[in-house]
mmCIF file of N, CA and C in Angstrom:
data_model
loop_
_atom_site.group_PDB
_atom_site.id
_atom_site.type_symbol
_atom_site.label_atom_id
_atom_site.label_comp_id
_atom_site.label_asym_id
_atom_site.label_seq_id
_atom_site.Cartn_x
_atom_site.Cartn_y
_atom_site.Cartn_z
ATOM 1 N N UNK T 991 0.813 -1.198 0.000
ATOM 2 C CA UNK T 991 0.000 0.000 0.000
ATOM 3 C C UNK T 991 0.860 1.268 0.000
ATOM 4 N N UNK T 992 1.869 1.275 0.903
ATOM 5 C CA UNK T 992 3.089 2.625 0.640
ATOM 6 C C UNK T 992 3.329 2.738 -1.040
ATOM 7 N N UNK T 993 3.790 1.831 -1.708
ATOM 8 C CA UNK T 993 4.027 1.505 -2.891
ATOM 9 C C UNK T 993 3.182 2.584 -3.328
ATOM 10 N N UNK T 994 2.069 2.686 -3.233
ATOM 11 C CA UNK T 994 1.013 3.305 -4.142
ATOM 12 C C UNK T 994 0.875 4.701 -3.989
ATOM 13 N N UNK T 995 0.991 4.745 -2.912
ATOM 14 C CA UNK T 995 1.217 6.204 -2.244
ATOM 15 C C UNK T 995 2.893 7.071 -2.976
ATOM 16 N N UNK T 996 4.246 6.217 -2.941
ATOM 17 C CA UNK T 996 4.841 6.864 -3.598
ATOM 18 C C UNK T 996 4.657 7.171 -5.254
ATOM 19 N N UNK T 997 3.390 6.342 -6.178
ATOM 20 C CA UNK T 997 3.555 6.339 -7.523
ATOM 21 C C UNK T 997 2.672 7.484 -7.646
ATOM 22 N N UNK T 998 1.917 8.143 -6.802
ATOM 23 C CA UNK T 998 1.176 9.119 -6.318
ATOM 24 C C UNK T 998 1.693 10.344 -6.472
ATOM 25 N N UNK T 999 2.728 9.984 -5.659
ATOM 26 C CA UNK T 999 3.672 11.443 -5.194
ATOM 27 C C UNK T 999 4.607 11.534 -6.476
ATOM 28 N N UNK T 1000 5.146 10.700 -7.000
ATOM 29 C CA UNK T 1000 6.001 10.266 -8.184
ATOM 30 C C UNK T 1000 5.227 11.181 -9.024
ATOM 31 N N UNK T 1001 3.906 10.650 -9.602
ATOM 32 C CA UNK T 1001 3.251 11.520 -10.619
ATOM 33 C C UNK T 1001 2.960 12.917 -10.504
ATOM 34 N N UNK T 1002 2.675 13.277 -8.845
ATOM 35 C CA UNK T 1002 2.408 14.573 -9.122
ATOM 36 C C UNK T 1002 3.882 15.302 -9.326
ATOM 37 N N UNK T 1003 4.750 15.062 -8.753
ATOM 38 C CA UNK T 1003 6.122 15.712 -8.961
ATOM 39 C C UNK T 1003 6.380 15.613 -10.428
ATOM 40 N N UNK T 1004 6.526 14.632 -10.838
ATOM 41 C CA UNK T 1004 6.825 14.851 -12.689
ATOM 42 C C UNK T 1004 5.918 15.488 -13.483
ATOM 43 N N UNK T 1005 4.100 15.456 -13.016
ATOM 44 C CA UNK T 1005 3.304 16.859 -14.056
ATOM 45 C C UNK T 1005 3.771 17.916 -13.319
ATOM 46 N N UNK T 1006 4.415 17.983 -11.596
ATOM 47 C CA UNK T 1006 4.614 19.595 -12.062
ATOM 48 C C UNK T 1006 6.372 19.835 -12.939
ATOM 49 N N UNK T 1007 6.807 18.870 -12.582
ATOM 50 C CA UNK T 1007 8.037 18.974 -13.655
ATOM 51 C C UNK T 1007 7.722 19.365 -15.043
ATOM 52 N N UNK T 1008 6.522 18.958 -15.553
ATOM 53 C CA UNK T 1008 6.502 18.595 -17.054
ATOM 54 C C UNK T 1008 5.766 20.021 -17.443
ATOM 55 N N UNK T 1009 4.961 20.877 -16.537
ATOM 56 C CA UNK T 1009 4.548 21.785 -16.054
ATOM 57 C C UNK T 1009 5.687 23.112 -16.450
ATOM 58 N N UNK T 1010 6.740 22.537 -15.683
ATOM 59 C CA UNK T 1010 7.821 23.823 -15.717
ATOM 60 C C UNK T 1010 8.648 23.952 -16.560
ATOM 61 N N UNK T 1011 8.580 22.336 -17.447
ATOM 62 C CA UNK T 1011 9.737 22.893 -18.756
ATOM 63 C C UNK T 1011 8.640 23.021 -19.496
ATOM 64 N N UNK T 1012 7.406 22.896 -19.851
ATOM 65 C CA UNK T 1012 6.426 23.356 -20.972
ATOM 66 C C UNK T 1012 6.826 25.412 -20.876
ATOM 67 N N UNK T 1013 6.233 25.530 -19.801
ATOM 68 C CA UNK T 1013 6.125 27.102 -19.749
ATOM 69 C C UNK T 1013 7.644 28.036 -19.720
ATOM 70 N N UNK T 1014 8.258 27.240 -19.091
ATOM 71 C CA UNK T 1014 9.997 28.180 -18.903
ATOM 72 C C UNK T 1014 10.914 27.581 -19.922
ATOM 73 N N UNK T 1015 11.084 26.245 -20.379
ATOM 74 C CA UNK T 1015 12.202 25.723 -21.324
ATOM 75 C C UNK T 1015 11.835 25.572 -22.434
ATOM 76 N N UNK T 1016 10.839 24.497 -22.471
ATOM 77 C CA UNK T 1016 10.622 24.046 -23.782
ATOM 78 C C UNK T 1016 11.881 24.087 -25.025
ATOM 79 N N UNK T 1017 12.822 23.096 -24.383
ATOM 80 C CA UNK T 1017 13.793 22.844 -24.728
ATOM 81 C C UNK T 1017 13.878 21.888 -26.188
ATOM 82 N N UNK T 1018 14.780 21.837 -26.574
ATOM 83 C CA UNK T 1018 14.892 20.977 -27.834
ATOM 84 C C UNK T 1018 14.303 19.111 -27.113
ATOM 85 N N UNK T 1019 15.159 18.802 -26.552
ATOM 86 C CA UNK T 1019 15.407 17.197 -26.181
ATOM 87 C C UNK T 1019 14.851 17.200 -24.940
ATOM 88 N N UNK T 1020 14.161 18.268 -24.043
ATOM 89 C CA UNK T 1020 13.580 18.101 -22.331
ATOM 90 C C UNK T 1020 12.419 17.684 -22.844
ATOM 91 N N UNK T 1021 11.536 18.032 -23.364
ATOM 92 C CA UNK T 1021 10.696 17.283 -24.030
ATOM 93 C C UNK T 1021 10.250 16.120 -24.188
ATOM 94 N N UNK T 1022 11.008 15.319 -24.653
ATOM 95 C CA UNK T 1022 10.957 14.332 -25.102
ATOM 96 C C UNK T 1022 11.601 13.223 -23.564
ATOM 97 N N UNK T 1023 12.549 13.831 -22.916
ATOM 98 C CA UNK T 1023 12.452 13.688 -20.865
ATOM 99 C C UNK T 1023 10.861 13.416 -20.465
ATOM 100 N N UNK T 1024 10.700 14.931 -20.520
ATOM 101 C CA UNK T 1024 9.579 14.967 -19.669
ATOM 102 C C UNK T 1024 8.290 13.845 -20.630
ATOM 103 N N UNK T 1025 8.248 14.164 -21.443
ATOM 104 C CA UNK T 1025 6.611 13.433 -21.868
ATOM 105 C C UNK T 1025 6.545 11.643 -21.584
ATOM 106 N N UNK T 1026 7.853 11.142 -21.757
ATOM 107 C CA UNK T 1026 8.612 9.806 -21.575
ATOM 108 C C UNK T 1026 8.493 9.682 -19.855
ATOM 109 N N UNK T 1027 8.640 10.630 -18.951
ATOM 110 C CA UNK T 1027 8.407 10.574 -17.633
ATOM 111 C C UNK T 1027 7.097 10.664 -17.344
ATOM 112 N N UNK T 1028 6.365 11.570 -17.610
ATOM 113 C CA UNK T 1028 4.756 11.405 -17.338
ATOM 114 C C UNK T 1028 4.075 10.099 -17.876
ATOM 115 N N UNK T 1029 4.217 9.973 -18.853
ATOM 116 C CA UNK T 1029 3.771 8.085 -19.518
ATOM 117 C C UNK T 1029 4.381 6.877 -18.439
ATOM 118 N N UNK T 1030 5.079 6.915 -18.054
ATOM 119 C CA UNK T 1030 5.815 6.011 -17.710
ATOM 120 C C UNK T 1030 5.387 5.918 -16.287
ATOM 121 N N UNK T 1031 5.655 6.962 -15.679
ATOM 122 C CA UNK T 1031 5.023 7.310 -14.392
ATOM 123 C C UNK T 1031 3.428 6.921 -14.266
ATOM 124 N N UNK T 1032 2.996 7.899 -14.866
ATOM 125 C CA UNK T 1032 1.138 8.026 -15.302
ATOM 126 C C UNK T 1032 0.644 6.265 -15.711
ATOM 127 N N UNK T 1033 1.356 5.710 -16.594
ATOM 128 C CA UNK T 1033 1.143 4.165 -17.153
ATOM 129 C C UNK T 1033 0.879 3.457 -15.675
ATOM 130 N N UNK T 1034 2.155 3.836 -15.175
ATOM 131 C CA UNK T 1034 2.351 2.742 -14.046
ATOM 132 C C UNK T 1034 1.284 2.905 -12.599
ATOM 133 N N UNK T 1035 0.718 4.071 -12.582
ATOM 134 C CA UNK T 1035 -0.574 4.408 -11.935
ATOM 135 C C UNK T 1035 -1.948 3.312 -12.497
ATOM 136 N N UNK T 1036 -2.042 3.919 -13.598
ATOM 137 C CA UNK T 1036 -2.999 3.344 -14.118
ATOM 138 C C UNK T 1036 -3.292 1.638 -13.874
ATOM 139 N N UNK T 1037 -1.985 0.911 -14.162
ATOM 140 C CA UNK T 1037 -1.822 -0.388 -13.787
ATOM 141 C C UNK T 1037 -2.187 -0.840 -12.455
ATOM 142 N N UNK T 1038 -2.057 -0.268 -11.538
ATOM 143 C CA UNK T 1038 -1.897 0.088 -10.006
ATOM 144 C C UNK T 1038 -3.472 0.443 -9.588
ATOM 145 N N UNK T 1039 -3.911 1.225 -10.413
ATOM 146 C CA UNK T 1039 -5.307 1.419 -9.578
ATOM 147 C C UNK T 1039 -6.227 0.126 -10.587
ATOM 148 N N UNK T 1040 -6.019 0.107 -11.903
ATOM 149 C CA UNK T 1040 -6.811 -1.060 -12.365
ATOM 150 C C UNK T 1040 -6.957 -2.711 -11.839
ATOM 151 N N UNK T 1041 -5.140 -2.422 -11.123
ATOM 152 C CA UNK T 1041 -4.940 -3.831 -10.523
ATOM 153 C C UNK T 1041 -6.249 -3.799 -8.914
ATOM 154 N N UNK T 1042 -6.187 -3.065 -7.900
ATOM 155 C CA UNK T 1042 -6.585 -2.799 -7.435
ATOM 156 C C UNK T 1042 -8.532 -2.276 -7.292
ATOM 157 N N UNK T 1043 -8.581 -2.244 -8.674
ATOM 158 C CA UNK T 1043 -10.142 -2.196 -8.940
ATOM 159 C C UNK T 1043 -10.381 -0.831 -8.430
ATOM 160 N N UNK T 1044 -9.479 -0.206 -8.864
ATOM 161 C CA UNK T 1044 -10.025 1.818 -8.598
ATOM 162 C C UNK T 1044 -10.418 2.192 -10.071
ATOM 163 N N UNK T 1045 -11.105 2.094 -10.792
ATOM 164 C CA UNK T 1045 -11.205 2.353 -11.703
ATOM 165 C C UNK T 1045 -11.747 3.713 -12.399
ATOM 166 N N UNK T 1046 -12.344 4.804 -11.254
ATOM 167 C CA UNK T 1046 -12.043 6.136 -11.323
ATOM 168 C C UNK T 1046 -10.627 6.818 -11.341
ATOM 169 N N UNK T 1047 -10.088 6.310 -10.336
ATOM 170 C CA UNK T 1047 -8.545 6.697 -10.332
ATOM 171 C C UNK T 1047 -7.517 6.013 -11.601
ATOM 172 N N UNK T 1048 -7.798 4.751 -12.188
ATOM 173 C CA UNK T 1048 -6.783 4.700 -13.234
ATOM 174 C C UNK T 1048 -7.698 6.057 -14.229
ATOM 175 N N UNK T 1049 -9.106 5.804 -14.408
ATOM 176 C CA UNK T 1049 -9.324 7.082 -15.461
ATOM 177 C C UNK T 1049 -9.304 8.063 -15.662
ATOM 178 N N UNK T 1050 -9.138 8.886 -13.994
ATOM 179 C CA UNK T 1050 -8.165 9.950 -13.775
ATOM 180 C C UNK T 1050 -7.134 10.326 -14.313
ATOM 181 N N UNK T 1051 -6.065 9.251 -14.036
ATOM 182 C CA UNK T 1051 -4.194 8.954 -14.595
ATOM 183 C C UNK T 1051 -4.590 9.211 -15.911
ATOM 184 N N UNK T 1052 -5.481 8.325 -16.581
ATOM 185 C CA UNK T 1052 -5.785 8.441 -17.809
ATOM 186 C C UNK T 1052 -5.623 9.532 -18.742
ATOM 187 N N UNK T 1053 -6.998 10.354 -18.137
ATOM 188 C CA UNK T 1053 -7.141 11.791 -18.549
ATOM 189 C C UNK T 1053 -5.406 12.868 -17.946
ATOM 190 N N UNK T 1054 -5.356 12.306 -16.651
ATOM 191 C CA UNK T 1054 -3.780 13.584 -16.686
ATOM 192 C C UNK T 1054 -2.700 13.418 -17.455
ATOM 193 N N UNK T 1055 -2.673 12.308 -17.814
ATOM 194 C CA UNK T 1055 -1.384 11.754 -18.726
ATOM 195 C C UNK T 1055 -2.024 12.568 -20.252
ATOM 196 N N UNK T 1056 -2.867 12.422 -20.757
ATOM 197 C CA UNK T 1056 -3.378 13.134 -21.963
ATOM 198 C C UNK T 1056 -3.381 14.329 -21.775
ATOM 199 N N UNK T 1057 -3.504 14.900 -20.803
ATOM 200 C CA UNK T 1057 -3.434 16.533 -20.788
ATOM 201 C C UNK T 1057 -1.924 17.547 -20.408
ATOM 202 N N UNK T 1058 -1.596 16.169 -19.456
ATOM 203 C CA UNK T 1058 -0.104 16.979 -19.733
ATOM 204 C C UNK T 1058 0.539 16.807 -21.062
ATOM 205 N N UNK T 1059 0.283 15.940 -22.004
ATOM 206 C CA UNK T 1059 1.141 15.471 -22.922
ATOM 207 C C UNK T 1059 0.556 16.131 -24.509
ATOM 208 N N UNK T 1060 -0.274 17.247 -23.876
ATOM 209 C CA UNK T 1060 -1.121 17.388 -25.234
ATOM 210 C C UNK T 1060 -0.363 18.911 -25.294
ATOM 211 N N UNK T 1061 -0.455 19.887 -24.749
ATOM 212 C CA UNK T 1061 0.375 20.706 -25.258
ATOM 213 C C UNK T 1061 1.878 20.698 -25.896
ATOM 214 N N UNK T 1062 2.613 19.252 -25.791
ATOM 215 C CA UNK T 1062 4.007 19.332 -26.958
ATOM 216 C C UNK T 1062 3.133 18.383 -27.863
ATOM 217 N N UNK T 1063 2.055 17.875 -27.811
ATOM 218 C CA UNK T 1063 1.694 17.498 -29.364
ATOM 219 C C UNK T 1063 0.948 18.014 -30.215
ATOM 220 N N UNK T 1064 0.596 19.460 -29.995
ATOM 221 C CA UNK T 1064 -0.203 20.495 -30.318
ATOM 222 C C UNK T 1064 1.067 21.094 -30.877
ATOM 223 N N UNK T 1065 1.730 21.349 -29.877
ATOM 224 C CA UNK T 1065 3.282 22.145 -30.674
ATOM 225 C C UNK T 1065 3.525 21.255 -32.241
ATOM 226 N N UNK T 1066 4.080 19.860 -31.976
ATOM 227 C CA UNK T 1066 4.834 19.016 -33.032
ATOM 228 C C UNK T 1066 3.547 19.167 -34.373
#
């Protein structure tokens, strides 16, 4: 159950990471960091609450993983 609680804290720290190079860097190659960290992170939520039968909360992850990841694919 800790487990779950850090993939929690994990995700919110990397959307606000992904948060701060969208608006201040938006770097050539951070990009492609960050969106690879929110998926990966965000994925592994999703797995976690589906395993668990939360199935509001993986569709939560769902939707945040698409919304952080939609402003650099709006850019590309």
């Amino acid at each position: 159950m800790k487990n779950i609680k850090y993939l929690q804290y994990a995700f919110l720290i990397v959307g606000v990471l992904a948060v701060f190079e969208f608006i201040f860097v938006r770097g050539m190659f951070t990009w492609l960091i960050s969106v690879a960290a929110v998926i990966v992170v965000g994925s592994l939520n999703v797995i976690v609450g589906i395993k668990n039968k939360e199935w509001l909360q993986a569709l939560h992850y769902i939707l945040s993983i698409i919304a952080l990841c939609m402003g650099y694919f709006v850019i590309m």
